Coordinates of N, CA, C and O in Angstrom, one line a residue:
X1 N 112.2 112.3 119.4 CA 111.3 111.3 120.0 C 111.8 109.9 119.6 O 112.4 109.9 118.5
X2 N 111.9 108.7 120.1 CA 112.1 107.7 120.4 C 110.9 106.7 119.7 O 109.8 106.4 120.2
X3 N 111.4 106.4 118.8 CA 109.9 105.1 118.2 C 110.1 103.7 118.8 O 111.2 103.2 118.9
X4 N 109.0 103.2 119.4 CA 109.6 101.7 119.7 C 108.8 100.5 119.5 O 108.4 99.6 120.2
X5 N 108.8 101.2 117.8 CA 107.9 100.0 117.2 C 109.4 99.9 115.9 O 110.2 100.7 115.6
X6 N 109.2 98.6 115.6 CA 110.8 98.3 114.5 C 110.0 98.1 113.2 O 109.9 98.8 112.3
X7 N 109.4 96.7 113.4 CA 108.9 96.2 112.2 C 107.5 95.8 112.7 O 107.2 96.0 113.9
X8 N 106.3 95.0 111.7 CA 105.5 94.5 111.7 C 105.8 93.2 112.4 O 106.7 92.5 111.8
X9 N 105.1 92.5 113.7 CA 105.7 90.9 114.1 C 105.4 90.0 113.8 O 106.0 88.9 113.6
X10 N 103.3 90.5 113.2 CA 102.9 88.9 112.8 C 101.5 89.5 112.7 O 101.0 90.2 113.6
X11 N 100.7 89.0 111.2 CA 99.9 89.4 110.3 C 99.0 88.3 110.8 O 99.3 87.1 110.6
X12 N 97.7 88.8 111.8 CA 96.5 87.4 111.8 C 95.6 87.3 111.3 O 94.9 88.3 111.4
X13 N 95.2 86.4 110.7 CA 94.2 85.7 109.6 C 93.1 85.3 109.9 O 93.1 84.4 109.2
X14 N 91.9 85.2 110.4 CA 90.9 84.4 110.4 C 91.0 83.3 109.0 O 91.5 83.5 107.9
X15 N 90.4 82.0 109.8 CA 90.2 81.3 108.9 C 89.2 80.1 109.3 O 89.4 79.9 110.5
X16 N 88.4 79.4 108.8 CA 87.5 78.3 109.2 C 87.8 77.2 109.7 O 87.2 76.7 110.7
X17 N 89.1 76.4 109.0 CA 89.8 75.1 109.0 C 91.2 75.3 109.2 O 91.7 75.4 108.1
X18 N 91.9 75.3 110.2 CA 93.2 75.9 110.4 C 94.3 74.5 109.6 O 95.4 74.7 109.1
X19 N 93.8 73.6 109.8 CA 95.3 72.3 108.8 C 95.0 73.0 107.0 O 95.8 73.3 106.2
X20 N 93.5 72.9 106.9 CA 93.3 73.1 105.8 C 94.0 74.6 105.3 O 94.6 74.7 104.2
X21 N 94.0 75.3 106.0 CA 94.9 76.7 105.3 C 96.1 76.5 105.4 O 96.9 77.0 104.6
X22 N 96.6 75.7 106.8 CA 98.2 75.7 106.6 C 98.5 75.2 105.5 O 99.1 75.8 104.7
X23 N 98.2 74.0 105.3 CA 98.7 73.5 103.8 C 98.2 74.3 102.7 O 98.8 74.0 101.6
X24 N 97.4 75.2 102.4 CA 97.4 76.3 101.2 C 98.3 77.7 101.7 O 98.8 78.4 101.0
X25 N 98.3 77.8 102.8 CA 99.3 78.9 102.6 C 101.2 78.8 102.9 O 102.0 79.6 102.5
X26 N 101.5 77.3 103.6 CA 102.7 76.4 103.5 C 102.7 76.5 101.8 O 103.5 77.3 101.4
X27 N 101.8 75.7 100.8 CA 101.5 75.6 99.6 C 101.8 77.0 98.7 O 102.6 76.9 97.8
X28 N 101.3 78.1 98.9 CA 101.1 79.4 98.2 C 102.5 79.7 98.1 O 103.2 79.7 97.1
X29 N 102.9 80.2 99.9 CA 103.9 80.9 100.1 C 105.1 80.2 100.4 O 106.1 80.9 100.4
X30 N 105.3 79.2 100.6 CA 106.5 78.3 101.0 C 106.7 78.8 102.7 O 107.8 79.1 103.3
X31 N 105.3 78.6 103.1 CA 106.3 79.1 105.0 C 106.1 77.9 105.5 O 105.4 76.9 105.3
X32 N 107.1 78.4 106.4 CA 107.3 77.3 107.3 C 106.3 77.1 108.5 O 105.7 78.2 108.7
X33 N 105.9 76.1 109.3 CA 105.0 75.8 110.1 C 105.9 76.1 111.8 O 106.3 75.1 112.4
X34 N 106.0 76.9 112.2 CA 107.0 77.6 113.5 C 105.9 76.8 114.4 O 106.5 76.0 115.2
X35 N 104.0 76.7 114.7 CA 103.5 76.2 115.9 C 102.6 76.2 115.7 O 102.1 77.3 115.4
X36 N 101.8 74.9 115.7 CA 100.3 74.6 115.4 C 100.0 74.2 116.2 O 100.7 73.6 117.0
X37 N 98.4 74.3 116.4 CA 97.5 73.7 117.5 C 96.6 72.9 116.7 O 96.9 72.2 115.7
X38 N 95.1 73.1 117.3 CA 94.0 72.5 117.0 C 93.3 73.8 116.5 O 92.4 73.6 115.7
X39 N 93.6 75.3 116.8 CA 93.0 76.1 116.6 C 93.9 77.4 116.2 O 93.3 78.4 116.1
X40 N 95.3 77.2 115.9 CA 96.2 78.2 115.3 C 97.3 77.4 114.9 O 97.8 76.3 115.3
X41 N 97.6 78.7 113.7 CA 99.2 78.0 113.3 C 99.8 79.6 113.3 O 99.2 80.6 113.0
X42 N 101.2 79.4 113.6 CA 102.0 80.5 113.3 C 103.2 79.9 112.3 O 103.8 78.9 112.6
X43 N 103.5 80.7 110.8 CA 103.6 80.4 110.3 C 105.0 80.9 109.8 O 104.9 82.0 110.3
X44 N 106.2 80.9 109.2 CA 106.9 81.8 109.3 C 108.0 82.1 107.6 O 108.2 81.1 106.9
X45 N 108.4 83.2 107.2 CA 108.6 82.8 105.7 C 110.5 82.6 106.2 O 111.3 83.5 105.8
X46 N 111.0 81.6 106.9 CA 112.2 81.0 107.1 C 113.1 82.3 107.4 O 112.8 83.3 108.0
X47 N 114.2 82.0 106.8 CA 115.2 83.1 106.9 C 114.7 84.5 107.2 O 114.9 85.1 108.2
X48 N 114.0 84.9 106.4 CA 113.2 86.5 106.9 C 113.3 86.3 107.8 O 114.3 86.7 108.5
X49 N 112.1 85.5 108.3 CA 111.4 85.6 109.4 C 109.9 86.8 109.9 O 108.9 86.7 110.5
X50 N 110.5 87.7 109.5 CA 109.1 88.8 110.0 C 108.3 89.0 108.8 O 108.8 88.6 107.8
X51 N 107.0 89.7 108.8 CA 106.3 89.0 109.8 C 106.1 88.1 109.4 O 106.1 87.8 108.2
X52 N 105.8 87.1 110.9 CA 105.0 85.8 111.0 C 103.5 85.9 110.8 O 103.0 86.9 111.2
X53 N 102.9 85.0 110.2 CA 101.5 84.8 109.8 C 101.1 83.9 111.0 O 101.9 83.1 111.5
X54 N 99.6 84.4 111.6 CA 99.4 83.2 112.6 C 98.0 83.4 111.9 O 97.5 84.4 111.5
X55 N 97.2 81.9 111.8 CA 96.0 81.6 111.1 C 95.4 81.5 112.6 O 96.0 81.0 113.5
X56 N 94.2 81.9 112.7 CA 93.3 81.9 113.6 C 92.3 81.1 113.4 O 91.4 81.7 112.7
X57 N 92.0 80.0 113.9 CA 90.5 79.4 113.4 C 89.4 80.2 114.5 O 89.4 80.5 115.7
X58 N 88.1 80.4 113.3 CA 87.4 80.9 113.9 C 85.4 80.3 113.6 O 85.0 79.6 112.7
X59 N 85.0 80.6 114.1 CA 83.6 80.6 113.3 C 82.9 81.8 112.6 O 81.9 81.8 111.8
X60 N 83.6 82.9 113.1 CA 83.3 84.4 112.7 C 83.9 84.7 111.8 O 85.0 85.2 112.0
X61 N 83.4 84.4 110.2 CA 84.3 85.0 109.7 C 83.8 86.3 108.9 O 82.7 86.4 108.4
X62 N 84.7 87.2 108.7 CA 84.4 88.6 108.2 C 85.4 88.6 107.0 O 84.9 89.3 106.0
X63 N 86.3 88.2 106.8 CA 87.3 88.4 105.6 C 88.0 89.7 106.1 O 87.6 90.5 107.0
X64 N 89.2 89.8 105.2 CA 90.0 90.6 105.6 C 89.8 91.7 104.1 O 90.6 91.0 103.4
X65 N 89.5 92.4 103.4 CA 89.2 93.0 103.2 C 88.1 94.9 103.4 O 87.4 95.2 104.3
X66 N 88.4 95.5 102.5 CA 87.8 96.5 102.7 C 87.3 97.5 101.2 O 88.2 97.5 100.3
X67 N 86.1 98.4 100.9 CA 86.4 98.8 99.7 C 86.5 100.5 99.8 O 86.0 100.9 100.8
X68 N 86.9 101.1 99.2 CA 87.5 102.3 99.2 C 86.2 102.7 98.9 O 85.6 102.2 98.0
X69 N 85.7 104.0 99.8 CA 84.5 104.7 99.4 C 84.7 105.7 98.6 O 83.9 106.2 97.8
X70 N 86.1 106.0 98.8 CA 86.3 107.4 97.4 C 86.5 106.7 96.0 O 86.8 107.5 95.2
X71 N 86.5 105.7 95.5 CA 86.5 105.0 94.3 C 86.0 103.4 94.1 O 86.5 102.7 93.3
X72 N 84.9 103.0 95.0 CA 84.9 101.5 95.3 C 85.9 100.6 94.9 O 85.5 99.5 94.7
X73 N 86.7 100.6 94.8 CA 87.7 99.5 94.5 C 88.0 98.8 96.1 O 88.2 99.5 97.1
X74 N 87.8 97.4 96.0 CA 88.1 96.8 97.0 C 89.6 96.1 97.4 O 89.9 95.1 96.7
X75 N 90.5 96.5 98.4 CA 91.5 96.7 98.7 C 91.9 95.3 99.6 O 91.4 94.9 100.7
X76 N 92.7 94.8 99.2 CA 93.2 93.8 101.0 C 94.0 94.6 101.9 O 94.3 95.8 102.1
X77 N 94.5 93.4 102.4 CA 95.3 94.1 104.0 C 96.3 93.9 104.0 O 97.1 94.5 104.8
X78 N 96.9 92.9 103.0 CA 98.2 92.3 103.4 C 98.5 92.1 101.7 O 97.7 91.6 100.9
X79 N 99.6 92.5 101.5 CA 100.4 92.5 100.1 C 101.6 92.1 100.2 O 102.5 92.8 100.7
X80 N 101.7 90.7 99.4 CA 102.7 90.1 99.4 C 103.6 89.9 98.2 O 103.2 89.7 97.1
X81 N 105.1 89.8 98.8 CA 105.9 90.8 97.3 C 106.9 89.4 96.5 O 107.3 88.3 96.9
X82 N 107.0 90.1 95.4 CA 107.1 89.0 94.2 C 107.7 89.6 93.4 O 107.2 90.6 92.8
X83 N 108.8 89.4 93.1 CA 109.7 89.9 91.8 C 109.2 89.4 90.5 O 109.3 90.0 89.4
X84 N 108.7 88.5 90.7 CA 108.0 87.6 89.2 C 106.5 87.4 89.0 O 105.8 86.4 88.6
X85 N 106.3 88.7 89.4 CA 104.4 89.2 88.9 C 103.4 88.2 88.3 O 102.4 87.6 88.8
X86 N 103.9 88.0 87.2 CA 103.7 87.5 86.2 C 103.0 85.9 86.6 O 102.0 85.5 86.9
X87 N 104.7 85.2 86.2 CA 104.9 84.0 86.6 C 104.3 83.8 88.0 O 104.2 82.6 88.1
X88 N 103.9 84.4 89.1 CA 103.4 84.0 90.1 C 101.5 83.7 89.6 O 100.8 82.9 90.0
X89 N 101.4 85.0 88.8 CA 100.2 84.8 88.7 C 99.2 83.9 87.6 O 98.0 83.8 87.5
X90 N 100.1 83.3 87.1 CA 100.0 82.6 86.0 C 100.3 80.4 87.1 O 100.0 79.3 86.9
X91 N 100.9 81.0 87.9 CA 100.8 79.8 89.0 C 99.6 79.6 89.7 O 98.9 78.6 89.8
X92 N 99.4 80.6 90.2 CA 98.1 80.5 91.2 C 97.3 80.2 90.0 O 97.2 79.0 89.9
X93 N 96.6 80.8 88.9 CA 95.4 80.2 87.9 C 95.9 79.1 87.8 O 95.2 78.7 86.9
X94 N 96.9 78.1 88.1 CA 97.2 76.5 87.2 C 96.7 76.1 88.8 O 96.0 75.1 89.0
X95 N 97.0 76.9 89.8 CA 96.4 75.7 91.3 C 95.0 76.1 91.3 O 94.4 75.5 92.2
X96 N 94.2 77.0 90.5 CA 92.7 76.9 90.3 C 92.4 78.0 91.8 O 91.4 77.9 92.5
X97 N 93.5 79.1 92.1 CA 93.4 80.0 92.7 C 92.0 81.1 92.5 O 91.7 81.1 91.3
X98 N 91.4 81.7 93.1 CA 90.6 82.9 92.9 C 91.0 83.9 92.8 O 90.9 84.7 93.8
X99 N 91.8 84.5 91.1 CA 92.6 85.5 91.4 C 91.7 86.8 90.7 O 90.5 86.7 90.7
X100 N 92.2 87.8 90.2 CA 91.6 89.0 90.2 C 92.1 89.2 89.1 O 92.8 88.2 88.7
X101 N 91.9 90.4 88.4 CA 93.0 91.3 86.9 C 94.5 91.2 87.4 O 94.9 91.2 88.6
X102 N 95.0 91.1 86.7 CA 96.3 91.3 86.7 C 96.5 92.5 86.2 O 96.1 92.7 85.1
X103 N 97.2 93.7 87.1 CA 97.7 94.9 86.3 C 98.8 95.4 86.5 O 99.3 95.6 87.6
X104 N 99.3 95.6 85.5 CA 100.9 96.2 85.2 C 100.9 97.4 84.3 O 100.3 97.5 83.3
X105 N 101.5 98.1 84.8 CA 101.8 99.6 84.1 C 102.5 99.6 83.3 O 103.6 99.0 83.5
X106 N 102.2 100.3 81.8 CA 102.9 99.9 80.9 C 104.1 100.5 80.4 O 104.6 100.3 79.3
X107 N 104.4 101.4 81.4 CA 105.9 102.0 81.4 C 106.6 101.6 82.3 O 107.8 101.8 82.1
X108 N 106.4 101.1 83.3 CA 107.1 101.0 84.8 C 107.4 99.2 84.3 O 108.4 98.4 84.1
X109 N 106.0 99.2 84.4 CA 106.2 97.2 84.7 C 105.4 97.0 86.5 O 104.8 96.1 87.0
X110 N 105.7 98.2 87.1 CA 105.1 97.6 88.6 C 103.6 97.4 88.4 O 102.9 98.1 87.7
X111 N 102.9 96.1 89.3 CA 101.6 96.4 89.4 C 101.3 95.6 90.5 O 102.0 95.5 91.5
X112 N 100.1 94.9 90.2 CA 100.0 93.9 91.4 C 98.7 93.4 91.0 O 98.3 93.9 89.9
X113 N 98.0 92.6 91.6 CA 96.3 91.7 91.6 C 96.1 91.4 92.9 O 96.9 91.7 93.8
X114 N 94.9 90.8 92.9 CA 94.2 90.3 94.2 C 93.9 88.7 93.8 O 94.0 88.1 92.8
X115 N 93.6 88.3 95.2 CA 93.1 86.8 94.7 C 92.9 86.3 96.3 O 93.4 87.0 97.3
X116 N 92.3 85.3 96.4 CA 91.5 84.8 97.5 C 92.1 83.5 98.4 O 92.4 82.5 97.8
X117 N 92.2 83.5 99.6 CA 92.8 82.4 100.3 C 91.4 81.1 100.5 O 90.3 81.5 99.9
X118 N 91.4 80.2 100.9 CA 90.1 79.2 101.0 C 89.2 79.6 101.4 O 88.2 78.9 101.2
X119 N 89.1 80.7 102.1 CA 88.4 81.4 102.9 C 87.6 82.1 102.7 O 86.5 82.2 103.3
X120 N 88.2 83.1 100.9 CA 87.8 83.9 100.7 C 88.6 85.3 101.5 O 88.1 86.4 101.1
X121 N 89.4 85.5 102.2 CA 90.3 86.4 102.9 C 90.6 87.0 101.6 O 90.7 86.1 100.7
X122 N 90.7 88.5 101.1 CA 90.8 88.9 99.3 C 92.7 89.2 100.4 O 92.8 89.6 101.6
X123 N 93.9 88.8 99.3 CA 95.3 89.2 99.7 C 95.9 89.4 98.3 O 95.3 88.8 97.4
X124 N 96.7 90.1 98.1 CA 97.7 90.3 97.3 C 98.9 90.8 97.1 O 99.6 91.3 98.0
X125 N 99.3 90.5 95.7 CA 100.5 90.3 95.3 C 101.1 91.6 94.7 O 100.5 92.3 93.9
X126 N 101.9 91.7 94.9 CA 102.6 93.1 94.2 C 104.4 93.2 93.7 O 105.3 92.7 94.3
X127 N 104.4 93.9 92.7 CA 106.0 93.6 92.5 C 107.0 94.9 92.7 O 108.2 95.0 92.3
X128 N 106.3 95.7 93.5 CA 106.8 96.8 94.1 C 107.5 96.7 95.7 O 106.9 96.2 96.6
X129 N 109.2 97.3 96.1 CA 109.7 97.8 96.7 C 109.6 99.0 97.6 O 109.5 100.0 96.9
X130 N 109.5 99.2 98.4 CA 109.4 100.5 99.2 C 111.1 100.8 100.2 O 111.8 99.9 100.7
X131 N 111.4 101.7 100.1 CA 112.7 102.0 101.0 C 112.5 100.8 102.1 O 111.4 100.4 102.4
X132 N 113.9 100.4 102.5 CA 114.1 99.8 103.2 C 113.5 98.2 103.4 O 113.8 97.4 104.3
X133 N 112.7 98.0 102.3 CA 112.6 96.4 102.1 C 113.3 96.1 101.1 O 113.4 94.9 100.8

């Protein structure tokens, strides 16, 4: 069979104030600004390129979140990767981020946290690889 899906193109966001997130997530992530309006931005992490983030301003907002009924733990949607766990997470608390536990396994080292865009959107961070990234 024939797949004719390749990669993921572009992760969208709800958000309240669309300048006001581009500059926290321009700020967070280092992306670049590819096309803004009055009511979206598409956002892009440069050389990569995929996926593109496009912020959606909305008045609806629901957050992007969800919590697991077989163990309540509340999960995000979007996990974004970081060789320097640590050091990243110890950045976001100095910008006065809303971040979550920090957990790392104490044989591996992989782990990851949660933490909150202005929004309130719950996203995180993780220092894990999967085949082919």
């Amino acid at each position: 069979m024939t797949h004719f899906v390749s990669h993921i193109a572009t992760v969208e966001i709800p958000v309240s104030h669309v300048q006001k997130s581009v500059e926290w997530y321009t700020d967070i992530f280092g992306l670049n600004v590819h096309f803004q309006d009055q009511n979206s931005a598409m956002l892009t992490f440069g050389a990569k390129g995929v996926p593109t983030i496009y912020l959606v301003e909305t008045k609806e907002q629901q957050g992007l979140s969800f919590r697991n009924t077989n163990n309540d733990v509340v999960h995000s949607v979007i996990d974004f990767y970081t060789p320097s766990l640590t050091d990243f997470y110890q950045w976001l608390q100095e910008k006065h981020v809303d971040v979550g536990p920090l957990n790392i396994h104490p044989e591996h080292g992989y782990g990851g946290f949660g933490f909150k865009d202005p929004d309130g959107n719950l996203l995180s961070a993780t220092n894990i690889l999967h085949p082919g990234q």
